[in-house]
Amino acid sequence: MKKSILLLTLFVITNLSAQQRPKLVVGIVVDQMKMEYLYRFSDDFSPNGFKKLMSNGYVFQNMHYNYMPTYTAPGHASIYTGTTPATHGIVGNEWFSRTLGKEMYCTDDADVKTVGDGTADEGAMSPKNLQSTTITDEVRMATNFNGKVIGMSLKDRGAILPAGHFANWAFWYSKTGSFISSTFYGEKLPEWVSEFNNEKNYLKYINKGWDLYKPASVYNESLPDNNPYEGKLYGSAAPVFPYDLKSMYEKNDAGVIRATPYGNDLLAEFAKRAIEKEELGKDNITDFLTVSFSSTDYVGHLLGPRSMELQDTYLRLDQTIADFLAYLDKTVGKGNYLLFLTADHAGAENVIYLKDRKYNVDNYPSKQVKKSLQDFSTKTFGVDLILNYSNFNVFFNRQIIKDKRLELAKVKQAFKEFLISQPQVKKVYTEEEILANGGNDYSLNFVAKGYDVTQNGDLVIVDKPGDIEYSTTGTSHGTIYSYDTHVPAIFYGWHIKKGESYDKKAITEIAPTIAQKIKVTFPNGTEAKVLQEVLDEKKK
Ligand code: ZN
Ligand code: ZN
Ligand code: ZN
């Protein structure tokens, strides 16, 4: 008896002493992917792409964003930091800075320069404005900076924010057709990146043009190809297949690939090259590759969630993911990599499509909202007090308020009453109300978690469900509603058991879960709530 206890103790000790980690962690973000797409297009997916992840991995069917605004930069930052904009500070893609007196971009950094074949603006980027650490940062520190971290996306913010502060590299796509980086990461692109760029791989996609991937009858989950809710791709006469990408490229630049499914293919090609040349997942020190597929978002914004173009983009992405999984199995080895797939936000229905079907909703472009605020200000206070309106935030001109001897509290109250009378507005919160959030107001919780007192406005507006501040074609995202918050979250591979959960989960639980799974420090801003389902693999 005593002997067996001793043996058991020894067994546990030896087991604990060996650091159990995967060779590679792969984080995939599909920009603007609604959970619903996994359901709606399910019949048309292959068994080797999304379905393989779903049937062999652990699927959270009810994963949501828990703050607003649900935009790309806050989304990527929240996935990888395990916290929300109130803590990590990425409160929008761009936001108004009172200090600078103008709008700033999430990854702007005037102290660094473009590396590679891009414009000066395209590469003046770094994670400087991201205030908390990421799971990728923690992997770097946990491996004493021997594990590599590489982030990539067509979008700068989709590459930089996931890769964190200590990344070896982040790469993003320039309109020149090249993947570029910034001097934050290094002075010169790695040889293999320059080689990839010199191959001009984007041209083969542009020359192919964009036609339907499958027979037209497969697209019966979408609206007809030519419908009034679609925008037009780079000046094309009508929103219909086939798209002549060559003439679009000739009239514009290599950026045209972004709003086609080929942007995802090009990125996957680049990811495979990175795995090969950087030897990711080759030794036993954990590396981390973050891949953010952006084309889904460009296509969604332009053509809407019910366009054949959107469906085609997902059918092709399914194949891209199937190829990528096969590559990982072959190169890194089955069971040696831990992969997760999620999205940075979901997206709304096209508002006119809803309105045409007698749902009383509408589009309220933010320019129009700003104008109504300015008109109200002039009428009520004799002067325009609006310094900025963006991301549902109202900023007052504090100097004019002081000069005019107005009382800020009274100004806020007057605007709040005005806004509440507007057809699209559901709620309006003042800075004081947001900071005093007691946790019982459902929409205030979203606002408070997205609110950084040093960077946000005097008032924050929550619109009614269904209403949108965008345009009449395509779609957008940004709100607290399920159409913007409900995203896929699938874990697959290393020590992941099959399964699914319908419990409501928060996006901020992904990063601390990975930290626990691979035994590294939590990202510093996280509330450390984990997804128990993917951790309790050993208890049977
Ligand atoms: Zn996005
Ligand atoms: Zn179309
Ligand atoms: Zn978007």
Coordinates of C-alpha atoms and ligand atoms in Angstrom, one line a residue:
M1 CA 0.0 0.0 0.0
K2 CA 2.7 2.5 1.1
K3 CA 4.8 1.4 -1.8
S4 CA 2.1 2.1 -4.3
I5 CA 1.5 5.6 -2.9
L6 CA 5.2 6.3 -3.2
L7 CA 5.2 5.1 -6.8
L8 CA 2.1 7.1 -7.6
T9 CA 3.8 10.2 -6.0
L10 CA 6.9 9.6 -8.0
F11 CA 4.8 9.2 -11.1
V12 CA 3.0 12.5 -10.6
I13 CA 6.3 14.3 -9.9
T14 CA 8.0 13.0 -13.0
N15 CA 4.9 13.8 -15.0
L16 CA 4.8 17.4 -13.7
S17 CA 8.5 18.0 -14.3
A18 CA 8.2 17.5 -18.0
Q19 CA 6.8 20.6 -19.6
Q20 CA 3.9 19.4 -21.7
R21 CA 3.4 21.7 -24.6
P22 CA 2.5 21.5 -28.3
K23 CA 5.3 22.2 -30.8
L24 CA 3.1 24.9 -32.4
V25 CA 0.0 26.9 -31.6
V26 CA -1.9 28.2 -34.6
G27 CA -4.5 30.9 -34.0
I28 CA -6.8 31.5 -36.9
V29 CA -9.1 34.5 -37.0
V30 CA -11.7 34.7 -39.8
D31 CA -12.6 38.4 -40.1
Q32 CA -16.3 39.0 -39.7
M33 CA -17.2 35.3 -39.6
K34 CA -20.7 34.7 -38.1
M35 CA -21.3 31.4 -36.3
E36 CA -24.3 31.1 -38.6
Y37 CA -22.1 30.5 -41.6
L38 CA -21.0 27.2 -40.2
Y39 CA -24.7 26.2 -40.1
R40 CA -26.0 27.8 -43.3
F41 CA -23.2 26.6 -45.6
S42 CA -22.7 23.3 -43.9
D43 CA -24.2 21.2 -46.7
D44 CA -21.7 22.7 -49.2
F45 CA -18.6 22.4 -47.1
S46 CA -16.1 19.6 -47.7
P47 CA -15.4 17.0 -44.9
N48 CA -11.8 18.3 -44.6
G49 CA -12.1 21.9 -43.8
F50 CA -14.5 23.6 -41.3
K51 CA -16.3 20.3 -40.8
K52 CA -13.1 18.5 -39.9
L53 CA -12.4 21.1 -37.2
M54 CA -16.0 20.8 -35.9
S55 CA -16.2 17.0 -35.9
N56 CA -12.8 16.3 -34.4
G57 CA -12.3 19.4 -32.2
Y58 CA -14.1 21.1 -29.4
V59 CA -16.8 23.5 -30.6
F60 CA -18.2 26.4 -28.6
Q61 CA -21.6 26.9 -30.3
N62 CA -22.5 30.0 -28.2
M63 CA -19.3 32.1 -28.0
H64 CA -19.8 35.9 -27.9
Y65 CA -18.1 39.2 -27.7
N66 CA -18.8 40.9 -24.4
Y67 CA -18.1 44.6 -25.1
M68 CA -18.7 47.2 -27.8
P69 CA -17.6 48.4 -30.3
T70 CA -17.3 45.0 -32.1
Y71 CA -14.6 46.1 -34.6
T72 CA -11.5 44.4 -36.0
A73 CA -8.8 45.9 -33.9
P74 CA -10.5 45.5 -30.5
G75 CA -11.6 42.0 -31.6
H76 CA -8.1 40.8 -32.4
A77 CA -6.7 42.5 -29.3
S78 CA -9.4 40.9 -27.0
I79 CA -8.9 37.3 -28.4
Y80 CA -5.2 37.4 -27.7
T81 CA -5.1 39.5 -24.5
G82 CA -8.1 37.8 -22.9
T83 CA -9.5 41.1 -21.8
T84 CA -11.5 44.0 -23.3
P85 CA -10.8 47.5 -24.6
A86 CA -11.4 49.0 -21.1
T87 CA -8.2 47.2 -20.1
H88 CA -6.1 46.6 -23.3
G89 CA -6.8 50.1 -24.6
I90 CA -7.6 49.2 -28.3
V91 CA -11.0 51.0 -28.3
G92 CA -11.5 51.0 -32.0
N93 CA -9.8 50.6 -35.4
E94 CA -9.2 54.3 -35.2
W95 CA -10.5 56.6 -32.5
F96 CA -10.4 60.3 -31.5
S97 CA -7.5 61.2 -29.3
R98 CA -8.1 64.2 -27.0
T99 CA -4.4 64.6 -26.5
L100 CA -3.6 64.7 -30.3
G101 CA -6.8 66.5 -31.1
K102 CA -7.4 64.2 -34.0
E103 CA -8.3 60.6 -34.9
M104 CA -5.5 58.1 -34.5
Y105 CA -5.2 54.6 -35.9
C106 CA -4.9 51.5 -33.6
T107 CA -1.4 50.5 -34.7
D108 CA 0.0 53.9 -35.6
D109 CA 3.6 54.4 -34.5
A110 CA 5.4 57.4 -36.0
D111 CA 8.8 56.1 -34.5
V112 CA 9.0 53.1 -36.8
K113 CA 9.3 52.8 -40.6
T114 CA 8.1 50.5 -43.4
V115 CA 10.2 47.5 -44.1
G116 CA 9.9 46.1 -47.6
D117 CA 8.0 47.3 -50.7
G118 CA 5.2 49.4 -49.2
T119 CA 4.4 53.1 -48.8
A120 CA 5.7 55.1 -45.8
D121 CA 2.2 55.0 -44.2
E122 CA 1.6 51.3 -44.6
G123 CA 4.5 50.4 -42.4
A124 CA 4.6 53.1 -39.7
M125 CA 2.9 50.5 -37.4
S126 CA 3.6 48.6 -34.2
P127 CA 1.7 47.2 -31.2
K128 CA 2.7 50.3 -29.1
N129 CA -0.9 51.3 -28.3
L130 CA -1.8 47.8 -27.1
Q131 CA -1.6 48.1 -23.3
S132 CA -1.7 44.5 -22.1
T133 CA 0.3 41.4 -22.9
T134 CA -1.0 38.8 -25.3
I135 CA -0.9 35.0 -25.1
T136 CA 1.8 35.2 -27.8
D137 CA 3.9 37.5 -25.5
E138 CA 3.6 35.0 -22.7
V139 CA 4.7 32.1 -24.9
R140 CA 7.8 34.2 -25.9
M141 CA 8.6 34.8 -22.2
A142 CA 7.8 31.2 -21.1
T143 CA 10.2 29.8 -23.7
N144 CA 12.9 32.4 -22.7
F145 CA 12.3 33.9 -26.2
N146 CA 13.3 30.7 -27.9
G147 CA 9.8 29.9 -29.1
K148 CA 9.0 32.0 -32.2
V149 CA 5.9 34.1 -32.7
I150 CA 4.9 35.3 -36.1
G151 CA 1.7 37.1 -37.0
M152 CA 0.2 37.6 -40.4
S153 CA -2.8 39.0 -42.2
L154 CA -3.7 41.1 -45.1
K155 CA -4.6 43.8 -42.5
D156 CA -1.9 45.4 -40.5
R157 CA -4.0 45.3 -37.3
G158 CA -4.9 41.7 -37.9
A159 CA -1.2 40.8 -38.0
I160 CA 0.3 43.2 -35.3
L161 CA -2.2 42.9 -32.4
P162 CA -2.3 39.1 -32.2
A163 CA 1.5 38.8 -32.5
G164 CA 1.9 41.1 -29.4
H165 CA 4.9 43.1 -28.2
F166 CA 7.6 40.5 -28.3
A167 CA 6.9 38.9 -31.8
N168 CA 9.7 37.9 -34.0
W169 CA 7.7 39.3 -36.9
A170 CA 4.3 40.5 -38.1
F171 CA 3.6 40.7 -41.8
W172 CA 0.8 42.4 -43.6
Y173 CA -0.2 43.1 -47.2
S174 CA 0.7 46.2 -49.1
K175 CA -1.2 47.4 -52.2
T176 CA 2.1 46.8 -54.0
G177 CA 1.3 43.1 -53.8
S178 CA 4.1 42.5 -51.2
F179 CA 3.9 41.4 -47.6
I180 CA 5.6 44.1 -45.6
S181 CA 6.6 44.8 -41.9
S182 CA 8.0 47.6 -39.9
T183 CA 11.3 48.5 -38.2
F184 CA 9.7 47.6 -34.9
Y185 CA 10.4 44.0 -35.8
G186 CA 13.6 44.2 -37.8
E187 CA 15.6 46.3 -40.3
K188 CA 15.2 44.0 -43.2
L189 CA 12.6 41.4 -44.3
P190 CA 13.8 37.8 -43.9
E191 CA 15.2 36.4 -47.1
W192 CA 12.2 34.0 -47.6
V193 CA 9.7 36.9 -47.4
S194 CA 11.6 38.9 -50.1
E195 CA 11.6 35.7 -52.2
F196 CA 7.9 35.2 -51.7
N197 CA 7.3 38.8 -52.7
N198 CA 9.5 38.5 -55.8
E199 CA 7.4 35.6 -57.0
K200 CA 4.5 38.0 -57.3
N201 CA 2.1 35.2 -56.3
Y202 CA -0.9 37.6 -56.3
L203 CA -0.7 37.8 -60.1
K204 CA -1.8 34.2 -60.6
Y205 CA -5.0 35.0 -58.8
I206 CA -5.6 38.2 -60.5
N207 CA -5.1 36.6 -63.9
K208 CA -7.6 33.8 -63.0
G209 CA -10.4 36.2 -62.3
W210 CA -13.2 35.4 -59.9
D211 CA -16.0 33.1 -61.0
L212 CA -18.2 30.8 -59.0
Y213 CA -16.3 27.9 -57.3
K214 CA -19.2 25.5 -57.5
P215 CA -22.2 25.2 -59.8
A216 CA -24.7 28.0 -59.4
S217 CA -27.4 25.7 -57.9
V218 CA -25.1 25.2 -54.9
Y219 CA -25.7 28.8 -53.9
N220 CA -29.3 28.4 -53.0
E221 CA -28.6 29.6 -49.4
S222 CA -27.9 33.1 -50.8
L223 CA -29.9 35.8 -52.6
P224 CA -29.7 36.0 -56.4
D225 CA -26.3 37.2 -57.8
N226 CA -27.6 40.6 -58.8
N227 CA -29.6 42.0 -55.8
P228 CA -30.1 45.5 -54.6
Y229 CA -28.2 45.0 -51.3
E230 CA -24.8 44.5 -52.9
G231 CA -22.2 47.2 -53.4
K232 CA -20.0 47.1 -56.5
L233 CA -16.5 45.7 -56.5
Y234 CA -13.9 48.2 -57.8
G235 CA -16.2 50.0 -60.2
S236 CA -17.7 46.9 -61.8
A237 CA -20.9 47.6 -63.7
A238 CA -23.0 45.1 -61.7
P239 CA -22.4 43.0 -58.6
V240 CA -22.3 39.8 -60.7
F241 CA -19.9 36.9 -61.5
P242 CA -17.6 36.6 -63.3
Y243 CA -15.4 39.4 -62.0
D244 CA -12.6 40.5 -64.3
L245 CA -9.8 41.1 -61.7
K246 CA -7.2 41.9 -64.3
S247 CA -8.9 45.0 -65.5
M248 CA -9.6 46.0 -61.9
Y249 CA -6.0 45.5 -61.1
E250 CA -4.9 47.5 -64.1
K251 CA -7.2 50.4 -63.0
N252 CA -6.2 50.2 -59.3
D253 CA -3.4 48.2 -57.7
A254 CA -2.7 44.8 -56.2
G255 CA -4.9 45.7 -53.3
V256 CA -7.9 44.5 -55.4
I257 CA -7.2 41.0 -54.2
R258 CA -8.4 42.0 -50.7
A259 CA -12.1 41.9 -51.5
T260 CA -11.9 38.5 -53.3
P261 CA -11.5 35.1 -51.7
Y262 CA -8.0 35.0 -53.2
G263 CA -6.7 37.3 -50.4
N264 CA -7.2 34.3 -48.1
D265 CA -5.5 31.9 -50.5
L266 CA -2.5 34.2 -50.8
L267 CA -2.2 34.5 -47.0
A268 CA -2.4 30.7 -46.6
E269 CA 0.4 30.3 -49.1
F270 CA 2.4 32.8 -47.2
A271 CA 1.6 31.0 -43.9
K272 CA 2.8 27.7 -45.3
R273 CA 6.0 29.3 -46.5
A274 CA 6.6 30.8 -43.0
I275 CA 6.1 27.4 -41.4
E276 CA 8.7 25.9 -43.8
K277 CA 11.3 28.6 -43.7
E278 CA 11.1 29.7 -40.1
E279 CA 10.8 26.0 -39.1
L280 CA 7.8 26.6 -37.0
G281 CA 6.8 23.6 -34.9
K282 CA 10.0 21.7 -35.8
D283 CA 11.7 21.5 -32.4
N284 CA 10.1 21.0 -29.0
I285 CA 10.1 24.7 -28.0
T286 CA 6.6 26.0 -28.6
D287 CA 6.1 28.4 -31.5
F288 CA 3.0 30.5 -32.2
L289 CA 1.6 31.4 -35.6
T290 CA -1.3 33.8 -35.8
V291 CA -3.2 34.0 -39.1
S292 CA -6.0 36.4 -39.7
F293 CA -8.1 36.0 -42.9
S294 CA -9.4 39.4 -43.9
S295 CA -11.0 38.9 -47.3
T296 CA -14.2 37.6 -45.6
D297 CA -14.6 41.0 -44.0
Y298 CA -14.0 43.0 -47.2
V299 CA -16.5 40.8 -49.1
G300 CA -19.0 41.0 -46.3
H301 CA -18.8 44.8 -46.0
L302 CA -19.1 45.3 -49.8
L303 CA -21.6 42.6 -50.8
G304 CA -23.4 41.7 -47.6
P305 CA -24.0 38.4 -45.7
R306 CA -26.5 37.0 -48.1
S307 CA -24.6 37.5 -51.4
M308 CA -23.4 34.7 -53.6
E309 CA -20.0 36.3 -53.4
L310 CA -20.0 35.9 -49.6
Q311 CA -21.0 32.3 -49.9
D312 CA -18.4 31.7 -52.5
T313 CA -15.8 33.2 -50.3
Y314 CA -16.6 30.8 -47.5
L315 CA -16.8 27.7 -49.8
R316 CA -13.3 28.6 -51.0
L317 CA -12.0 29.4 -47.5
D318 CA -13.2 25.9 -46.5
Q319 CA -10.9 24.4 -49.1
T320 CA -8.1 26.7 -48.1
I321 CA -8.4 25.5 -44.5
A322 CA -8.6 21.9 -45.6
D323 CA -5.3 22.4 -47.5
F324 CA -3.8 24.2 -44.5
L325 CA -4.7 21.4 -42.1
A326 CA -3.3 18.8 -44.4
Y327 CA -0.1 20.9 -44.6
L328 CA 0.1 21.1 -40.8
D329 CA -0.4 17.4 -40.4
K330 CA 2.3 16.7 -42.9
T331 CA 4.8 19.3 -41.7
V332 CA 4.3 19.6 -38.0
G333 CA 2.5 16.3 -37.5
K334 CA -0.9 15.3 -36.3
G335 CA -1.3 15.9 -32.6
N336 CA 1.8 18.2 -32.4
Y337 CA -0.1 21.4 -33.0
L338 CA -2.9 23.1 -31.1
L339 CA -5.1 25.2 -33.3
F340 CA -8.0 27.5 -32.6
L341 CA -10.4 29.2 -35.0
T342 CA -12.5 32.2 -34.1
A343 CA -13.6 35.6 -35.5
D344 CA -12.9 39.2 -34.5
H345 CA -16.6 40.0 -34.6
A346 CA -19.6 38.9 -36.7
G347 CA -21.8 41.2 -38.8
A348 CA -25.3 42.5 -39.3
E349 CA -27.9 41.8 -41.9
N350 CA -28.1 44.3 -44.7
V351 CA -30.6 46.8 -43.2
I352 CA -32.5 47.6 -46.4
Y353 CA -33.0 43.8 -47.0
L354 CA -34.7 43.8 -43.5
K355 CA -36.6 47.0 -44.2
D356 CA -37.9 45.7 -47.5
R357 CA -39.4 42.8 -45.6
K358 CA -41.3 45.2 -43.4
Y359 CA -39.0 45.2 -40.3
N360 CA -39.0 48.8 -39.1
V361 CA -35.2 49.4 -39.1
D362 CA -33.0 51.8 -41.0
N363 CA -29.6 53.1 -41.9
Y364 CA -28.3 56.1 -40.0
P365 CA -24.8 57.0 -41.4
S366 CA -22.6 58.3 -38.7
K367 CA -22.0 61.5 -40.7
Q368 CA -25.8 62.1 -40.4
V369 CA -25.8 61.4 -36.7
K370 CA -22.9 63.9 -36.2
K371 CA -24.8 66.5 -38.3
S372 CA -27.9 66.2 -36.1
L373 CA -25.8 66.6 -33.0
Q374 CA -24.2 69.7 -34.4
D375 CA -27.6 71.2 -35.4
F376 CA -29.0 70.5 -31.9
S377 CA -25.9 72.1 -30.4
T378 CA -26.2 75.3 -32.4
K379 CA -29.9 75.5 -31.8
T380 CA -29.6 74.9 -28.0
F381 CA -26.3 76.5 -27.1
G382 CA -25.7 78.9 -30.0
V383 CA -22.4 77.1 -30.8
D384 CA -21.2 73.8 -32.1
L385 CA -19.9 71.9 -29.1
I386 CA -19.2 68.6 -30.9
L387 CA -15.5 67.9 -31.1
N388 CA -15.9 64.4 -32.6
Y389 CA -18.4 61.7 -33.2
S390 CA -17.0 58.2 -33.9
N391 CA -17.5 54.6 -32.8
F392 CA -20.8 55.7 -31.1
N393 CA -18.8 58.1 -28.9
V394 CA -19.7 61.8 -28.6
F395 CA -16.8 64.1 -27.6
F396 CA -17.6 67.6 -26.5
N397 CA -15.3 70.6 -27.0
R398 CA -14.3 71.2 -23.4
Q399 CA -12.6 74.5 -24.2
I400 CA -15.7 76.1 -25.7
I401 CA -17.8 74.8 -22.8
K402 CA -15.4 76.5 -20.4
D403 CA -15.1 79.7 -22.5
K404 CA -18.9 79.9 -22.7
R405 CA -19.2 79.1 -19.0
L406 CA -21.5 76.2 -19.7
E407 CA -21.8 73.4 -17.2
L408 CA -20.5 70.1 -18.6
A409 CA -23.0 68.0 -16.7
K410 CA -25.9 70.0 -18.0
V411 CA -24.5 69.9 -21.6
K412 CA -24.3 66.1 -21.3
Q413 CA -27.8 65.8 -20.0
A414 CA -29.3 68.0 -22.8
F415 CA -27.5 65.9 -25.4
K416 CA -28.6 62.7 -23.8
E417 CA -32.2 63.8 -23.9
F418 CA -31.9 64.9 -27.5
L419 CA -30.3 61.6 -28.5
I420 CA -32.9 59.5 -26.8
S421 CA -35.5 61.2 -29.0
Q422 CA -33.7 60.0 -32.1
P423 CA -35.3 57.0 -33.9
Q424 CA -32.3 54.7 -33.9
V425 CA -31.1 55.3 -30.3
K426 CA -31.9 52.8 -27.6
K427 CA -29.7 54.1 -24.8
V428 CA -27.2 56.8 -24.1
Y429 CA -24.7 56.6 -21.3
T430 CA -22.6 59.4 -19.8
E431 CA -19.0 58.9 -18.7
E432 CA -20.1 59.0 -15.1
E433 CA -22.8 56.3 -15.6
I434 CA -20.3 54.1 -17.5
L435 CA -17.7 54.3 -14.8
A436 CA -20.3 53.7 -12.1
N437 CA -21.5 50.5 -13.9
G438 CA -23.0 48.2 -11.3
G439 CA -23.2 45.2 -13.6
N440 CA -27.0 44.9 -13.8
D441 CA -27.6 46.8 -17.0
Y442 CA -27.1 44.4 -20.0
S443 CA -26.1 47.0 -22.6
L444 CA -24.2 49.1 -20.1
N445 CA -22.0 46.1 -19.4
F446 CA -21.0 46.0 -23.1
V447 CA -20.3 49.7 -23.1
A448 CA -18.3 49.7 -19.8
K449 CA -16.1 46.8 -21.0
G450 CA -15.3 48.7 -24.2
Y451 CA -14.7 52.0 -22.4
D452 CA -11.3 53.3 -21.6
V453 CA -11.7 56.5 -19.6
T454 CA -8.5 58.0 -20.9
Q455 CA -9.5 57.4 -24.6
N456 CA -13.3 57.4 -24.9
G457 CA -16.0 60.1 -25.2
D458 CA -18.3 62.0 -23.0
L459 CA -21.4 60.0 -24.2
V460 CA -21.7 56.6 -25.7
I461 CA -24.8 55.6 -27.8
V462 CA -26.3 52.2 -28.1
D463 CA -28.5 52.0 -31.1
K464 CA -31.7 49.8 -31.4
P465 CA -31.2 46.2 -32.6
G466 CA -31.3 46.0 -36.4
D467 CA -30.4 49.7 -37.0
I468 CA -27.1 50.4 -38.5
E469 CA -24.7 53.4 -38.9
Y470 CA -23.2 52.5 -42.3
S471 CA -24.6 52.4 -45.8
T472 CA -27.5 51.0 -47.7
T473 CA -25.5 48.2 -49.4
G474 CA -23.4 45.5 -47.9
T475 CA -23.1 45.4 -44.1
S476 CA -21.1 46.4 -41.0
H477 CA -20.7 45.5 -37.4
G478 CA -19.9 47.2 -34.1
T479 CA -23.0 46.8 -31.8
I480 CA -23.8 44.8 -28.7
Y481 CA -26.3 42.6 -30.6
S482 CA -26.0 38.8 -31.2
Y483 CA -25.6 39.3 -35.0
D484 CA -22.3 41.2 -34.2
T485 CA -21.2 39.2 -31.2
H486 CA -21.9 35.5 -32.0
V487 CA -18.7 34.0 -33.5
P488 CA -17.3 30.5 -33.9
A489 CA -14.7 29.2 -31.4
I490 CA -13.2 25.8 -32.2
F491 CA -10.2 24.2 -30.5
Y492 CA -8.5 21.4 -32.4
G493 CA -5.4 19.2 -32.3
W494 CA -2.9 18.8 -29.4
H495 CA -4.7 17.3 -26.3
I496 CA -8.1 18.5 -27.5
K497 CA -11.0 16.1 -27.1
K498 CA -14.0 16.1 -29.3
G499 CA -17.1 17.8 -28.0
E500 CA -19.3 20.8 -28.0
S501 CA -20.9 23.2 -25.6
Y502 CA -24.0 25.3 -25.8
D503 CA -23.2 27.3 -22.7
K504 CA -22.7 31.0 -23.3
K505 CA -19.0 31.9 -23.4
A506 CA -17.0 35.1 -23.7
I507 CA -14.3 35.8 -26.2
T508 CA -12.0 36.9 -23.4
E509 CA -11.9 33.3 -22.2
I510 CA -9.8 32.0 -25.2
A511 CA -6.4 33.4 -24.2
P512 CA -6.4 32.4 -20.5
T513 CA -7.6 28.9 -21.6
I514 CA -4.6 28.5 -23.9
A515 CA -2.3 29.8 -21.2
Q516 CA -3.6 27.1 -18.8
K517 CA -3.6 24.4 -21.5
I518 CA 0.1 25.0 -22.3
K519 CA 1.1 26.1 -18.8
V520 CA 2.3 29.6 -19.4
T521 CA 1.6 32.8 -17.5
F522 CA -1.8 34.5 -18.1
P523 CA -1.7 37.6 -20.3
N524 CA -1.5 40.4 -17.7
G525 CA -4.9 42.0 -18.2
T526 CA -7.1 38.9 -18.3
E527 CA -9.8 38.2 -15.7
A528 CA -8.6 34.6 -16.2
K529 CA -12.0 33.0 -16.7
V530 CA -11.2 29.8 -18.6
L531 CA -13.1 27.3 -20.9
Q532 CA -13.0 24.3 -18.6
E533 CA -14.3 22.0 -21.4
V534 CA -11.0 22.1 -23.3
L535 CA -8.8 21.8 -20.1
D536 CA -10.3 18.8 -18.4
E537 CA -9.1 16.3 -21.0
K538 CA -7.3 14.0 -18.5
K539 CA -10.3 13.4 -16.2
K540 CA -12.1 10.5 -17.8
Ligands
ZN1 ZN -12.9 42.6 -38.6
ZN2 ZN -23.6 39.4 -56.5
ZN3 ZN -15.3 44.9 -40.8

